Short mmCIF file of C-alpha atoms in Angstrom, two decimals:
data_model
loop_
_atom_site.label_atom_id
_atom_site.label_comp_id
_atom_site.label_asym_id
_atom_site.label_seq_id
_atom_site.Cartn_x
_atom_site.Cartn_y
_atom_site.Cartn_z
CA UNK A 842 -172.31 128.61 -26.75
CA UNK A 843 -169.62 129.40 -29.08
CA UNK A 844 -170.78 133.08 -29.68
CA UNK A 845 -170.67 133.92 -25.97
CA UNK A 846 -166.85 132.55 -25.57
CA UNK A 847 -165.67 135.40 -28.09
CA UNK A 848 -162.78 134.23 -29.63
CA UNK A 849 -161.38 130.68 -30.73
CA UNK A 850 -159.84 129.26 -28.02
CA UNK A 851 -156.64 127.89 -30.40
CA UNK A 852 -156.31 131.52 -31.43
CA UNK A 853 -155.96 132.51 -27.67
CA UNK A 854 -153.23 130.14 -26.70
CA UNK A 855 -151.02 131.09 -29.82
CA UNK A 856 -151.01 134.66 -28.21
CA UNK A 857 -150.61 134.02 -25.29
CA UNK A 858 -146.76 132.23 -25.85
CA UNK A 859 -145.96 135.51 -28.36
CA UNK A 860 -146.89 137.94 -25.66
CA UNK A 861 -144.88 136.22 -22.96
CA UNK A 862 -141.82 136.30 -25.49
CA UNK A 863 -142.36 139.93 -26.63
CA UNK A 864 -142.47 141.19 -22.89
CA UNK A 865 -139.13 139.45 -22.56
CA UNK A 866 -137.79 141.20 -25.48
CA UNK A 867 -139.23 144.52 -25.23
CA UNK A 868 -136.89 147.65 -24.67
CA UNK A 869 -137.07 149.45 -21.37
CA UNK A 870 -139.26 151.47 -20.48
CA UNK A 871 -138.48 155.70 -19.45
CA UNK A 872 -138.40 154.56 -15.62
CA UNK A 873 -136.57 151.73 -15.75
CA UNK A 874 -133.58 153.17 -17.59
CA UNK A 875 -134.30 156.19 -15.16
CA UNK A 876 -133.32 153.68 -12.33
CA UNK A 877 -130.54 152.41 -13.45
CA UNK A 878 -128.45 155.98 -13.99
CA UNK A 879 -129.66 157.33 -10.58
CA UNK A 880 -128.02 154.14 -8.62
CA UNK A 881 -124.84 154.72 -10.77
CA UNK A 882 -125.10 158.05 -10.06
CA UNK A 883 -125.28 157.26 -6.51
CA UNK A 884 -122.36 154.28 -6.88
CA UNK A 885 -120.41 157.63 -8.16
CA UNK A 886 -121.17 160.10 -5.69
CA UNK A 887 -120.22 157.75 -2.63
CA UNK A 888 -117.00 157.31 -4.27
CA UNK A 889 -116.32 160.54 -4.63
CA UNK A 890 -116.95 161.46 -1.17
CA UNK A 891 -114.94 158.81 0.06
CA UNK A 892 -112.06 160.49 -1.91
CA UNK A 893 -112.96 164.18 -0.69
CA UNK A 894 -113.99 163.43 3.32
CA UNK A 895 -110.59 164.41 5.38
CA UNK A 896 -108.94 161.42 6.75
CA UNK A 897 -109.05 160.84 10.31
CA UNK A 898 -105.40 161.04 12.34
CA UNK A 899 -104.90 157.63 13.27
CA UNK A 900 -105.69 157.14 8.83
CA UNK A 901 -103.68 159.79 8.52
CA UNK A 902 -100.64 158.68 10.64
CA UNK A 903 -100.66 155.32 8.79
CA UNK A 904 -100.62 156.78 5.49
CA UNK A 905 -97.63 158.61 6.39
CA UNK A 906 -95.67 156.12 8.02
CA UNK A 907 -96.15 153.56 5.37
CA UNK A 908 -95.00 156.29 2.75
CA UNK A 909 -92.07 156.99 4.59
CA UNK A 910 -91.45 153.28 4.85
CA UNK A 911 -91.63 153.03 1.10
CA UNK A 912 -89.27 155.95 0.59
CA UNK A 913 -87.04 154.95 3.02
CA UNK A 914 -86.99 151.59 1.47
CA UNK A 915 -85.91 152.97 -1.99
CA UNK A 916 -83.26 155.03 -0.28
CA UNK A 917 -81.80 151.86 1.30
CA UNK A 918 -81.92 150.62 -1.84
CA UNK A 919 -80.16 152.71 -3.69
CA UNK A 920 -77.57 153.70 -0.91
CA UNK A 921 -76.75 149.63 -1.10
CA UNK A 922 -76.34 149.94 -4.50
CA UNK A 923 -74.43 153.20 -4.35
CA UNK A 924 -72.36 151.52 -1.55
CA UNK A 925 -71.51 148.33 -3.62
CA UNK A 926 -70.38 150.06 -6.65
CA UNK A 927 -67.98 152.23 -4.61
CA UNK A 928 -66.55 149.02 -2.92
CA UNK A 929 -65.78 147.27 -6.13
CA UNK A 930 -64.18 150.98 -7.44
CA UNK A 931 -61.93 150.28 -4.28
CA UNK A 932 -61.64 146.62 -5.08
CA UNK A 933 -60.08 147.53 -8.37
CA UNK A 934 -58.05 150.24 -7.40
CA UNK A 935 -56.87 147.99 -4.63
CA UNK A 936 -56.30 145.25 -7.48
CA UNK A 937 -54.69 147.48 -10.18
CA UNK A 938 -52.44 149.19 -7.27
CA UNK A 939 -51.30 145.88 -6.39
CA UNK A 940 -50.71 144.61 -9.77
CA UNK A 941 -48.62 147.48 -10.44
CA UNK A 942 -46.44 147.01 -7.03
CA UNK A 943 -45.71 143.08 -8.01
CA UNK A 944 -44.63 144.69 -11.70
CA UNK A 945 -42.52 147.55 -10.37
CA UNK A 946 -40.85 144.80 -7.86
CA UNK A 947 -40.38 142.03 -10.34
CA UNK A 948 -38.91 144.72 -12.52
CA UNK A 949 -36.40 145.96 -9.60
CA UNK A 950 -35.30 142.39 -8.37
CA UNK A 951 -34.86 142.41 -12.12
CA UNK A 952 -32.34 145.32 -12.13
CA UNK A 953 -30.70 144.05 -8.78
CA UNK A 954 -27.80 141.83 -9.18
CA UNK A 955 -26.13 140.73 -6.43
CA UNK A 956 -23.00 142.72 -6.41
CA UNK A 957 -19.89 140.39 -6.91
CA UNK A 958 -16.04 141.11 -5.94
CA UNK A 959 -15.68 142.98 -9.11
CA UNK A 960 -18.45 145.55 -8.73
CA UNK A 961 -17.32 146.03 -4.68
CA UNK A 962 -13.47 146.58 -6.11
CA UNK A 963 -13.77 148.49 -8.61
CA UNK A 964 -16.01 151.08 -6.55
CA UNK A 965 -13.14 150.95 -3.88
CA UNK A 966 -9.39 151.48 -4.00
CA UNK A 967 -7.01 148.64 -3.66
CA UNK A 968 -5.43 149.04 -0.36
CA UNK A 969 -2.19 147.05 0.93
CA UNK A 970 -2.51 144.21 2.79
CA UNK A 971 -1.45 144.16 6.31
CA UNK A 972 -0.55 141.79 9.24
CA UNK A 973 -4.01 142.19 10.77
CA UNK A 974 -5.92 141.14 7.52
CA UNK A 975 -3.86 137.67 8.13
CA UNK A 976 -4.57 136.94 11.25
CA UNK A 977 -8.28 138.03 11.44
CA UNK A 978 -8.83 135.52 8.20
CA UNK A 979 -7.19 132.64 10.58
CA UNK A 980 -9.33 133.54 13.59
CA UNK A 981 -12.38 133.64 11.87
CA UNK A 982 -11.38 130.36 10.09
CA UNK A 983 -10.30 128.39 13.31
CA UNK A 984 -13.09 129.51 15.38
CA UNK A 985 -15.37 127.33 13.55
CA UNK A 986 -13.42 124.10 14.02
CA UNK A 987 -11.39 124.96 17.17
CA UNK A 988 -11.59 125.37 20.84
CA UNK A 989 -10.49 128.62 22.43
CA UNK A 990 -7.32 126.89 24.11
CA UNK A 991 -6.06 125.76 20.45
CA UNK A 992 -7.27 129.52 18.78
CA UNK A 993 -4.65 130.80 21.33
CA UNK A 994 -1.85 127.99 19.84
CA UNK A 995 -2.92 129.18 16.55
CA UNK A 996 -2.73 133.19 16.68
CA UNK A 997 0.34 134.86 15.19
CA UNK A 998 2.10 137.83 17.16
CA UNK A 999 3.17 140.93 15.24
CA UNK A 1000 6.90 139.86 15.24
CA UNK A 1001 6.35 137.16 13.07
CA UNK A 1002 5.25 139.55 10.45
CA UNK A 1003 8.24 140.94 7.83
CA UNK A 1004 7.31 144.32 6.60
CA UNK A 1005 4.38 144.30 4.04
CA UNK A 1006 4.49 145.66 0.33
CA UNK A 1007 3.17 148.67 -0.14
CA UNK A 1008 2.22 148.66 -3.71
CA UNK A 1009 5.41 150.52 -5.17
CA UNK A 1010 7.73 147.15 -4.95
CA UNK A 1011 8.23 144.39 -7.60
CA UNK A 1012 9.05 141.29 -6.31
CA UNK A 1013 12.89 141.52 -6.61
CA UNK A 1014 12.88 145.17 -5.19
CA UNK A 1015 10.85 143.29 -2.18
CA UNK A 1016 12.86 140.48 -1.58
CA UNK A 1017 16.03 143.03 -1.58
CA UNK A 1018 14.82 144.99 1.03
CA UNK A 1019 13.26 141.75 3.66
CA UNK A 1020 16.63 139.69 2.93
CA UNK A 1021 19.58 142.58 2.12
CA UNK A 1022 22.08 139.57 2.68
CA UNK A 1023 21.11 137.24 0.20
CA UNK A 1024 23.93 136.03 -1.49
CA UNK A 1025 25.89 135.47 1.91
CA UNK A 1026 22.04 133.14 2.93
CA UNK A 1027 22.57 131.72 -0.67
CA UNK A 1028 25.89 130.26 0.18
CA UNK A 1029 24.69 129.08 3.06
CA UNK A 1030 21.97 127.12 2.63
CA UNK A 1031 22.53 123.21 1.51
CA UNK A 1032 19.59 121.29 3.06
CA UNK A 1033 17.37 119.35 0.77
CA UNK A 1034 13.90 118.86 0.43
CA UNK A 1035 13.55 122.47 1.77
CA UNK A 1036 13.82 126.09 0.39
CA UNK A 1037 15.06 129.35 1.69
CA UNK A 1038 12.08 131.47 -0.01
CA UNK A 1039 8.59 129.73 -0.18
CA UNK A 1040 5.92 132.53 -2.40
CA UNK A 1041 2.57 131.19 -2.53
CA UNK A 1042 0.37 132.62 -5.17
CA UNK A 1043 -2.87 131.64 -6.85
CA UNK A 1044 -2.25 130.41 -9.92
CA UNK A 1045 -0.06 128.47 -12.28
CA UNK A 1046 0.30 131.30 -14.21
CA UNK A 1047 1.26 134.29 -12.18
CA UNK A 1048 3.82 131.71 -10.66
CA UNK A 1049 5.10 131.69 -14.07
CA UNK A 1050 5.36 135.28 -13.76
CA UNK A 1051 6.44 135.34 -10.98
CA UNK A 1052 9.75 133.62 -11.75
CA UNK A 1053 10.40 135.67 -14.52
CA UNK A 1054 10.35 138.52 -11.68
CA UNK A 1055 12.90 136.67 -9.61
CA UNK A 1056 15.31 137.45 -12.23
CA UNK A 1057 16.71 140.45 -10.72
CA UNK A 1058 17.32 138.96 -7.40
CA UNK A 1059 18.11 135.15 -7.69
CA UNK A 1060 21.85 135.52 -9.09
CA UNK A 1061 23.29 131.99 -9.28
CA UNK A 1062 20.27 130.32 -6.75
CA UNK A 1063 18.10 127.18 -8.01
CA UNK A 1064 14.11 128.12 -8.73
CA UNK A 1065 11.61 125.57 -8.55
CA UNK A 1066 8.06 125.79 -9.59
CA UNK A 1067 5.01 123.93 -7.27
CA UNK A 1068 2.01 123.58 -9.32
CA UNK A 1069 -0.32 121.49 -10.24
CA UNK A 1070 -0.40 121.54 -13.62
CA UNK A 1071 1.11 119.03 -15.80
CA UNK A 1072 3.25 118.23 -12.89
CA UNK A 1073 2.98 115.48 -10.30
CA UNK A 1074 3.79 115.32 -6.95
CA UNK A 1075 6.54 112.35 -6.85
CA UNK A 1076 8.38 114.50 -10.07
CA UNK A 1077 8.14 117.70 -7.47
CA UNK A 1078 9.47 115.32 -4.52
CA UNK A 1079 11.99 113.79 -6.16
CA UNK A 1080 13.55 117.25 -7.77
CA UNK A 1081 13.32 118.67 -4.31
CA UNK A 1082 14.99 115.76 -2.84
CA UNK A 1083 18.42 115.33 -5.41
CA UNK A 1084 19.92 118.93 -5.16
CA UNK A 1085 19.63 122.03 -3.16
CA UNK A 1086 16.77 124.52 -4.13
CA UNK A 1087 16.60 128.10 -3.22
CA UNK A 1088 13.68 129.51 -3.66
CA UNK A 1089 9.95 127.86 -4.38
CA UNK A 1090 7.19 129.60 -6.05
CA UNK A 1091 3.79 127.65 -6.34
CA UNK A 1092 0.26 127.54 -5.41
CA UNK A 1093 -1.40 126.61 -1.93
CA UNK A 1094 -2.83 123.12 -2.84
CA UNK A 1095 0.64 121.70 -4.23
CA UNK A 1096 2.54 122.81 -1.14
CA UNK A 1097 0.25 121.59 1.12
CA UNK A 1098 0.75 118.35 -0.91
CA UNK A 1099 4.06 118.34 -0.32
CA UNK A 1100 3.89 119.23 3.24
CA UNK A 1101 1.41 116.43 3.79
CA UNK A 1102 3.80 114.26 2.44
CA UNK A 1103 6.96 115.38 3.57
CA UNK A 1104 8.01 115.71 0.36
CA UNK A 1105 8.62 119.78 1.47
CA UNK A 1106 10.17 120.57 4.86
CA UNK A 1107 10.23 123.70 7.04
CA UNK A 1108 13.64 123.09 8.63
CA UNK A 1109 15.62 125.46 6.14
CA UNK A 1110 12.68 128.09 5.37
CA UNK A 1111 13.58 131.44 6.40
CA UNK A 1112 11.00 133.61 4.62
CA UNK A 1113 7.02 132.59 3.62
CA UNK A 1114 6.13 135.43 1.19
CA UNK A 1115 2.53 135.48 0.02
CA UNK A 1116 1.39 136.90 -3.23
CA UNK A 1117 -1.03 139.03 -0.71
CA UNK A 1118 -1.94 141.96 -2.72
CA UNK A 1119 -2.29 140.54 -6.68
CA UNK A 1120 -5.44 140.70 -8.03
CA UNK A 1121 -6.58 138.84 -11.10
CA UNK A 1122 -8.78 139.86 -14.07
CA UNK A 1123 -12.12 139.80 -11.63
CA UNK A 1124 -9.78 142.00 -9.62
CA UNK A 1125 -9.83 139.10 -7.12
CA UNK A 1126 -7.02 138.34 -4.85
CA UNK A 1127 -5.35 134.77 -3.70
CA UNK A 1128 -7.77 135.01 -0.69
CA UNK A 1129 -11.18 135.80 -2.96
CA UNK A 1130 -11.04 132.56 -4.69
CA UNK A 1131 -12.85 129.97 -2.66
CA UNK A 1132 -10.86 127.33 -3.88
CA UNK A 1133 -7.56 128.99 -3.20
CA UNK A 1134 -9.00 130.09 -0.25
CA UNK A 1135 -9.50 126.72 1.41
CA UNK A 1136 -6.02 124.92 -0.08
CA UNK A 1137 -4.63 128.55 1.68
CA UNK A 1138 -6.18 127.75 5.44
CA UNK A 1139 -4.95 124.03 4.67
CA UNK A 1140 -1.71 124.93 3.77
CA UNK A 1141 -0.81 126.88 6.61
CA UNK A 1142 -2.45 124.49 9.46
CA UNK A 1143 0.08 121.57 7.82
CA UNK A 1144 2.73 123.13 10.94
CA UNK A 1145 3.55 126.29 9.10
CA UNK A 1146 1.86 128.25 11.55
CA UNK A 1147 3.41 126.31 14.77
CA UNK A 1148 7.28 127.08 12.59
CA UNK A 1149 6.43 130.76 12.65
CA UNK A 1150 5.00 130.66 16.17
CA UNK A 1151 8.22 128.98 17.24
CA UNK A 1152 10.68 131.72 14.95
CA UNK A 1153 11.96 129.49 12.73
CA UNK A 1154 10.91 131.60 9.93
CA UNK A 1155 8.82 135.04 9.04
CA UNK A 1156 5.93 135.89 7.03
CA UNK A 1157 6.01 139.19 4.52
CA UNK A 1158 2.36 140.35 2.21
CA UNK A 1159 3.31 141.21 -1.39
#
């Protein structure tokens, strides 16, 4: 029985596991790797004819349009950008420009100065002052504070003018020619607390200097000076009141003092001379000041203006 079965049945199972493992680890065979290449080959081909076969239109079309859309896209893009940068080129011009006009203007409202009374003078000529310059300074004044009815009460006619200096008299040369009968006037005058001359200037000084002009003219007649410095009023009132005094030279806001307080009349004046035409360092006149200005408009509103308007007395510009 064990001849006919051939070989040892333990020797057949051991071979049988070895051969199942050796097919599985066997190399291919000629057809099989034969196989394989042909359906790459084939993968291949169809790929390639894919690429080569002419699109259809509607393929075509699409192609197109979304290439356009692409480029079209970049364009966009890089007009934007193209665009932006030339707006903030503008943006700084714009800035730098304006810079530039706030420097050049701070620098020219740095060189303007308002031009002052000097800088106007001494580009113009001094001219002589005339009747007209008085009376337009008293309209303009009144019409603030007054109603037309009173303006009229107020206005001075030409004939209460004396003839004006025209910048080739000294004050004695002046006074010669507006009163050629002095000394007979001088005699006659012998009322108190008033004066036959009254010169209104714009400082202490110049009436100092002033005084020293009268020289020439006053022969034997009594000067006083009305100022506010180092003077009071009740010394001027009483000096004015005890003798008989000629001729007055002071400044507007001690006469209009005295005026206010009766201290200084208007019943003996004959002549109001104003020291019209000086001008001072700043090449300013009486009128220029402010100050002097004001005590000025007070001065003659204390009835001096009413006197003149009435005769009693005339007004001359120096």
């Amino acid at each position: 029985m064990a001849d006919d079965l051939g070989d040892e049945w333990w020797t057949q199972g051991d071979n049988l596991g070895v051969s199942e493992v050796e097919e599985d680890t066997q190399p291919l065979t000629e057809e099989q790797p034969i196989k394989y290449i042909s359906k790459k080959r084939k993968r291949d081909q169809q790929i390639q004819e894919e690429d080569t076969q002419p699109l259809t239109e509607e393929q075509s079309n699409k192609s197109t349009s979304k290439k356009r859309k692409g480029e079209k896209k970049i364009q966009d893009g890089t007009k934007k950008k193209k665009k932006t940068v030339k707006k903030e080129c503008f943006i700084t011009e714009e800035r730098s420009e304006e810079k530039g006009d706030k420097e050049s203007n701070k620098k020219k409202k740095r060189r303007k100065k308002k031009k002052t009374i000097t800088d106007v003078l001494t580009s113009s000529e001094p001219a002589p002052g005339s009747p007209a310059d008085l009376m337009s300074l008293l309209k303009n004044h009144f019409s603030l504070t007054r109603s037309v009815i009173e303006q009229e009460d107020l206005t001075l006619n030409d004939s209460c003018f004396l003839s004006s200096n025209d910048l080739t008299h000294s004050l004695s040369s002046y006074l010669k020619e507006v009163c050629p009968k002095w000394a007979k006037i001088q005699k006659q005058h012998t009322q108190t607390q008033s004066v036959v001359f009254l010169i209104v200037c714009g400082s202490a000084l110049r009436t100092i200097d002033l005084i020293k002009q009268l020289i020439a003219f006053k022969g034997q007649a009594k000067v006083l000076k009305l100022f506010a410095k180092h003077i009071k009023v009740d010394d001027q009132i009483k000096a004015l009141s005890k003798g008989v005094t000629h001729i007055a030279v002071g400044t507007p806001g001690r006469i209009a003092a005295l005026l206010e307080k009766e201290g200084l009349t208007v019943q003996g004046l004959r002549y109001l001379v104003l020291d019209w035409n000086y001008r001072d360092q700043k090449l300013r006149r009486m009128v220029d000041i402010p100050e002097v200005k004001e005590d000025f408009l007070k001065m003659m509103d204390r009835g001096l203006i009413h006197s003149c308007r009435e005769g009693k007395f005339k007004i001359g510009l120096f």
